[in-house]
CSV table of C-alpha atoms and ligand atoms in Angstrom, one decimal:
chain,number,residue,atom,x,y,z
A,1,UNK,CA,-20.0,-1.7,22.8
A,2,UNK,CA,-21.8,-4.5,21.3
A,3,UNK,CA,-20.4,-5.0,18.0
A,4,UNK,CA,-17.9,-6.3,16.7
A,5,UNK,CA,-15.3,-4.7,14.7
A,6,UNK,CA,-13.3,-6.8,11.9
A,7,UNK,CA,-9.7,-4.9,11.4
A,8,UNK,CA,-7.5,-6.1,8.0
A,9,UNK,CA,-4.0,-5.8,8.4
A,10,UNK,CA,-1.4,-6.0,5.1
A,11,UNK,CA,1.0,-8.5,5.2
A,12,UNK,CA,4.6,-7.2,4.3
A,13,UNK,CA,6.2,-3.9,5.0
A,14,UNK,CA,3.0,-2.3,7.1
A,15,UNK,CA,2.2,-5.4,8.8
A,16,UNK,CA,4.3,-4.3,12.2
A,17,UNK,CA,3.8,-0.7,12.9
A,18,UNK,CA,0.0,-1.6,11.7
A,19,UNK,CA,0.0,-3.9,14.8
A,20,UNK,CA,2.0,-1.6,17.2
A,21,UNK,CA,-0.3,1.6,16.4
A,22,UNK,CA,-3.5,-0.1,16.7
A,23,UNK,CA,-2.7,-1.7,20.2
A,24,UNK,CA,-1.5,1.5,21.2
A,25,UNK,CA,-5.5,2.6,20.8
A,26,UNK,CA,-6.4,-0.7,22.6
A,27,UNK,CA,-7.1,-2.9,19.5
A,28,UNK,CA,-4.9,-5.8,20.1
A,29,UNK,CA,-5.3,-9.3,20.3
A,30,UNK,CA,-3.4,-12.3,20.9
A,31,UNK,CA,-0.8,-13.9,18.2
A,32,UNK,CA,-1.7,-11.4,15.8
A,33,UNK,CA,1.5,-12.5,13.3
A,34,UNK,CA,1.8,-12.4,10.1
A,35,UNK,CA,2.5,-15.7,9.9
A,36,UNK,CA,-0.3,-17.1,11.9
A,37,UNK,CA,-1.7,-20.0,10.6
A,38,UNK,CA,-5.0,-19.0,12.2
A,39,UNK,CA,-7.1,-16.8,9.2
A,40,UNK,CA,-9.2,-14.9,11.9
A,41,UNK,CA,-8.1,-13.8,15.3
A,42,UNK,CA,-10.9,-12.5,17.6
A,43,UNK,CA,-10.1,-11.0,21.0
A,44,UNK,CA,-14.0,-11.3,22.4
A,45,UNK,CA,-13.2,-8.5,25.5
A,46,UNK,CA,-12.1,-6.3,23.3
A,47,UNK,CA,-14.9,-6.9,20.4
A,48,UNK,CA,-12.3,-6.8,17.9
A,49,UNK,CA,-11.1,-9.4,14.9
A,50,UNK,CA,-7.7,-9.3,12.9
A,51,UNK,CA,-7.4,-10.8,9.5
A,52,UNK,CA,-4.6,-10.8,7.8
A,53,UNK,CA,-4.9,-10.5,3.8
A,54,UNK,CA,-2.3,-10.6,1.2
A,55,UNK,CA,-1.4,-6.3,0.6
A,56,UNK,CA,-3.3,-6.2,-3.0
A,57,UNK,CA,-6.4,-8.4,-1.7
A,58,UNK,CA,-6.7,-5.9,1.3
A,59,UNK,CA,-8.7,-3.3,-0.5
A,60,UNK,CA,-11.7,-5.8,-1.8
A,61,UNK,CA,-12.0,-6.8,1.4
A,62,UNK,CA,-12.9,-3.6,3.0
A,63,UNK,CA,-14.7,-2.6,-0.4
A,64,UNK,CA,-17.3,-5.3,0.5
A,65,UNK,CA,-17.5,-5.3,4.3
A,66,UNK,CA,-15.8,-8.3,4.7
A,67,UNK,CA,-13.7,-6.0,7.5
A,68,UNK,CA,-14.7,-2.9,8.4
A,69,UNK,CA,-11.3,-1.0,8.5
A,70,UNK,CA,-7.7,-2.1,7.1
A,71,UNK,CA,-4.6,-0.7,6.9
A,72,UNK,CA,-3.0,-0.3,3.9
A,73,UNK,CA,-0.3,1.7,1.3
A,74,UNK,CA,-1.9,4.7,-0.9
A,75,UNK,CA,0.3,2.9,-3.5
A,76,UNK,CA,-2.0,0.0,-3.4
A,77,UNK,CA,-5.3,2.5,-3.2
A,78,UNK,CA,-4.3,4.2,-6.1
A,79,UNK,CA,-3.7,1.2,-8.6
A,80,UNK,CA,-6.4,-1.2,-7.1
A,81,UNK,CA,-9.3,2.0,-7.1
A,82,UNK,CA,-11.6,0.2,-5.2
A,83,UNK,CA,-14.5,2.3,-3.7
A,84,UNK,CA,-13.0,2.4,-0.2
A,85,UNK,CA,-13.2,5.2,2.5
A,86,UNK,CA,-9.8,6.7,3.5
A,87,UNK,CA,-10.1,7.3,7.0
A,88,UNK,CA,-6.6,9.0,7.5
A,89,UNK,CA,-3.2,9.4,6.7
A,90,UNK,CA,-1.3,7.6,9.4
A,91,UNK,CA,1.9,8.8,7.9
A,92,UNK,CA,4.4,5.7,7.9
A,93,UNK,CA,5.6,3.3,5.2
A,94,UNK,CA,6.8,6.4,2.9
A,95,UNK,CA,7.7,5.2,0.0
A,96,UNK,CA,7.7,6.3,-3.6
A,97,UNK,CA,6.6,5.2,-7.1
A,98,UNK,CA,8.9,5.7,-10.0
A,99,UNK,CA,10.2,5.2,-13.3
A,100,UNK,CA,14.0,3.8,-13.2
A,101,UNK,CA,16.6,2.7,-15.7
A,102,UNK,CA,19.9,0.9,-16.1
A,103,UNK,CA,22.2,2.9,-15.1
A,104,UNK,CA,24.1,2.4,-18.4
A,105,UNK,CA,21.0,3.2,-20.4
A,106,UNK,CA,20.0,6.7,-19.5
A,107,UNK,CA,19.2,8.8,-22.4
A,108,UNK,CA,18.4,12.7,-22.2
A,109,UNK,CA,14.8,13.2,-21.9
A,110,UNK,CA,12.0,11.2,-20.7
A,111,UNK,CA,10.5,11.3,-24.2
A,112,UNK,CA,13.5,9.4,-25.6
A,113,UNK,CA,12.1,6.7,-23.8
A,114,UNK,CA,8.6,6.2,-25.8
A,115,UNK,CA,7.8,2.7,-27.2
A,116,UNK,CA,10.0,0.5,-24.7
A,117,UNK,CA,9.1,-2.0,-22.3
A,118,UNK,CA,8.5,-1.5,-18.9
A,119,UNK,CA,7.8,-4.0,-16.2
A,120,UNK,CA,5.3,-3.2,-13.1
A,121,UNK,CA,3.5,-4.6,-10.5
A,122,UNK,CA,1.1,-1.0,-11.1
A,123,UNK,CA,0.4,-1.1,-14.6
A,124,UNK,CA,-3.2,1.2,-14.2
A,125,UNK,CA,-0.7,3.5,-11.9
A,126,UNK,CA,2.2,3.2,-14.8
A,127,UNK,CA,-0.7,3.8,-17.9
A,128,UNK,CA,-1.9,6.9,-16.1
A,129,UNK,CA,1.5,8.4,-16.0
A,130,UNK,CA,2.7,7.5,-19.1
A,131,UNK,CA,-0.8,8.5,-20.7
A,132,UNK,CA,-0.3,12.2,-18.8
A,133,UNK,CA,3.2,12.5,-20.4
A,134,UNK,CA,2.0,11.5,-23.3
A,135,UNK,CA,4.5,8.8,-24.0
A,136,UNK,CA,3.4,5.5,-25.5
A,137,UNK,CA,4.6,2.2,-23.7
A,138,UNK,CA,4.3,-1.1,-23.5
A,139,UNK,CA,3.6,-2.5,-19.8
A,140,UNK,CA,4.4,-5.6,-18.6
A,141,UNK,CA,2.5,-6.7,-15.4
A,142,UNK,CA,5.1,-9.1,-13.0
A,143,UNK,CA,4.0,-9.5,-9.8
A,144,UNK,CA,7.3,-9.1,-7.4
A,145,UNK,CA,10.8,-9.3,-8.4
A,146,UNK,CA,10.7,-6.2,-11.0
A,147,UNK,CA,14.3,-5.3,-10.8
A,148,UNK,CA,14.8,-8.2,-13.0
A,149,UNK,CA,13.3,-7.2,-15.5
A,150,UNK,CA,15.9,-5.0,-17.6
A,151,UNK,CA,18.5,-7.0,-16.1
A,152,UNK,CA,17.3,-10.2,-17.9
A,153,UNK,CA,16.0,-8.2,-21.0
A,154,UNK,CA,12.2,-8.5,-20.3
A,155,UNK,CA,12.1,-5.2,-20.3
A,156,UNK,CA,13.9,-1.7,-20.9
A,157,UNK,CA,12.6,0.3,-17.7
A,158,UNK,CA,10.9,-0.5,-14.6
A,159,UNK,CA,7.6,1.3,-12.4
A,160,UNK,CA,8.6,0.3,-9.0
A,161,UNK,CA,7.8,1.0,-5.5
A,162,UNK,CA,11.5,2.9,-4.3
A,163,UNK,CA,11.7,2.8,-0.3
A,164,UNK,CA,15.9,3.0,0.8
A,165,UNK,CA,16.9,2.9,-2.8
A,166,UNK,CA,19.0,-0.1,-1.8
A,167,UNK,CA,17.0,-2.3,-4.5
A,168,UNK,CA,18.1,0.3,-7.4
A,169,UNK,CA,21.4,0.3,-5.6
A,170,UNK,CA,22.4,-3.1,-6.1
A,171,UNK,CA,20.5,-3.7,-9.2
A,172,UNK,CA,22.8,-0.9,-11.3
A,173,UNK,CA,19.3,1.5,-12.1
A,174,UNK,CA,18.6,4.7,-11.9
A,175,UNK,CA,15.4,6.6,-11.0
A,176,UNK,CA,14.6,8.5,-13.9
A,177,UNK,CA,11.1,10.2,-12.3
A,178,UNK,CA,8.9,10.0,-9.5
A,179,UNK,CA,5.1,8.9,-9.9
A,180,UNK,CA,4.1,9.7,-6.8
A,181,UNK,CA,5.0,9.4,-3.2
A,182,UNK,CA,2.6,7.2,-0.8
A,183,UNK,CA,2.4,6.7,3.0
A,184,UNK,CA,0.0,4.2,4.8
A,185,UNK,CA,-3.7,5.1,5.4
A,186,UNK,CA,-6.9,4.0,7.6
A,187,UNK,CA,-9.7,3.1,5.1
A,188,UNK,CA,-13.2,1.5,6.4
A,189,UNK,CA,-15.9,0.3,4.2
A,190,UNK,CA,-18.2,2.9,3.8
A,191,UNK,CA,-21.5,1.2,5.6
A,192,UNK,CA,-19.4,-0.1,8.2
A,193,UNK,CA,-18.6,3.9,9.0
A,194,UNK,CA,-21.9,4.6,9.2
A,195,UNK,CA,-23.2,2.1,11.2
A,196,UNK,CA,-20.3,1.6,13.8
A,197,UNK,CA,-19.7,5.3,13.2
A,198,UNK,CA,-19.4,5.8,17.6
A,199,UNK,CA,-16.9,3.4,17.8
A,200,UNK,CA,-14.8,4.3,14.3
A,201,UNK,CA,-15.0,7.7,14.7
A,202,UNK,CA,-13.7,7.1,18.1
A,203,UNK,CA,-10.4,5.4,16.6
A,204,UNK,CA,-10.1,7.9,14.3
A,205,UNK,CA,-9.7,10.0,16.8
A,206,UNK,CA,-7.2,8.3,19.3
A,207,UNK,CA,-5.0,7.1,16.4
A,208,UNK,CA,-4.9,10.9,15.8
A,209,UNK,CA,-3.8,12.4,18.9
A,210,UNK,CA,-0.9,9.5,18.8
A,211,UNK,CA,0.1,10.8,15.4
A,212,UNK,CA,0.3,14.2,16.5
A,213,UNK,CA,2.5,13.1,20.0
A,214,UNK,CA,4.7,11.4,17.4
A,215,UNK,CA,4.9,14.2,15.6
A,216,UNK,CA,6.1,16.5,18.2
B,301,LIG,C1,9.6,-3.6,-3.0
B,301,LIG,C2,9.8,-2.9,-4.3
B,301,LIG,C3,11.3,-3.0,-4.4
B,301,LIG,C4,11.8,-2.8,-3.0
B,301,LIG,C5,12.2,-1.4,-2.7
B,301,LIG,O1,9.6,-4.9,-3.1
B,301,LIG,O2,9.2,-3.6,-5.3
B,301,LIG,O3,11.7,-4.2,-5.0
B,301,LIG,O4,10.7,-3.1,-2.1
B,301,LIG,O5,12.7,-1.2,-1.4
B,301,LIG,P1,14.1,-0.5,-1.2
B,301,LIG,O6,14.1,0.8,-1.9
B,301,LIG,O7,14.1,-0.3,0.3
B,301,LIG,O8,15.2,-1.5,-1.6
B,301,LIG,P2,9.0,-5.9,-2.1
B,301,LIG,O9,10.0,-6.1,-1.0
B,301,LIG,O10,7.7,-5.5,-1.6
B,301,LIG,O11,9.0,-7.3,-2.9
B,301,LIG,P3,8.7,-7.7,-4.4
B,301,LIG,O12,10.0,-7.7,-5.1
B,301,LIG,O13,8.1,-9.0,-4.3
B,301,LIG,O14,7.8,-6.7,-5.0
């Protein structure tokens, strides 16, 4: 073991488990937080590094071998489409993407809906659907806080990420579809695979067999 390995964990909703599963597989370091003021946190036994990245950043760092391996939502995969190799599904952080509504402002079909607004933090995610059901919409990219959107009149729908439902709850809307539903994955960069392939492979493989114990 002489190299070492750079690990990028999410801030947000995957940072814990992401922290709890890893040292479970022995990569663990000290004050790995998500608030840590430190950027990079190196435990040199263990020949392993922890940054921590913002969640939409997390992709471009693994697309250029800045870290070799990250953790991060499918969600985020799917609308960033950076050239990343997913690893494996590790199966936590379900949560879905989907089209919702005031409650007040359902109409019958999902047609009826064409040439509104709709606010999203996925807009490529959001044009892809809306191109595939052939509905014509205008997106508006926010960055957080999409609820508000039809309840200030920015907007008429919303794309968002649904995980309890107790956002849509409290925010009077109503899912209308699902997108698509996403879980967190392993992705490396793809040279880092190949060249640190004895010890990545091994990961792989131990995160695995904890996966399936959880499973059981
Ligand atoms: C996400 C999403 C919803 C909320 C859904 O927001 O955008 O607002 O979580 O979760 P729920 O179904 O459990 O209520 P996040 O907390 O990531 O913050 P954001 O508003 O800044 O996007």
């Amino acid at each position: 073991m002489d190299e070492y390995i750079t690990i990028a964990l999410p801030k947000g909703k995957l940072f814990k488990k992401s922290v709890e599963l890893l040292a479970q597989v022995g990569y663990s370091a000290d004050n790995v937080v998500e608030d840590s003021r430190k950027l990079v946190i190196t435990n040199e036994a263990a020949k392993v590094r922890f940054i921590i990245t913002k969640t939409v950043d997390l992709p471009t760092y693994i697309e250029y071998g800045a870290a070799d391996i990250g953790i991060i939502g499918k969600d985020v995969l799917l609308e960033e489409g950076k050239d990343v190799y997913e690893l494996l599904d590790l199966g936590f952080g379900k949560c879905r993407l989907m089209l919702a509504v005031p409650e007040a402002k359902q109409r019958p079909k999902l047609t009826d809906y064409a040439h509104l607004r709709v606010a999203t933090k996925y807009p490529n995610c959001a044009k892809q659907y809306f191109d595939k059901l052939g509905v014509q919409m205008e997106i508006i990219k926010l960055n957080g806080s999409i609820e508000l959107g039809p309840l200030i009149g920015l907007s008429e729908l919303i794309v968002d990420i649904v995980e309890t439902g107790t956002t849509l709850r409290e925010n009077k809307l109503k899912e209308i579809d699902s997108v698509y539903t996403a879980t967190a994955r392993l992705i490396a960069n793809r040279v880092s695979f190949k060249l640190k392939f004895a010890r990545l492979n091994k990961l792989v493989q131990d995160l695995q067999k904890i996966l399936e114990e959880e499973a059981k």
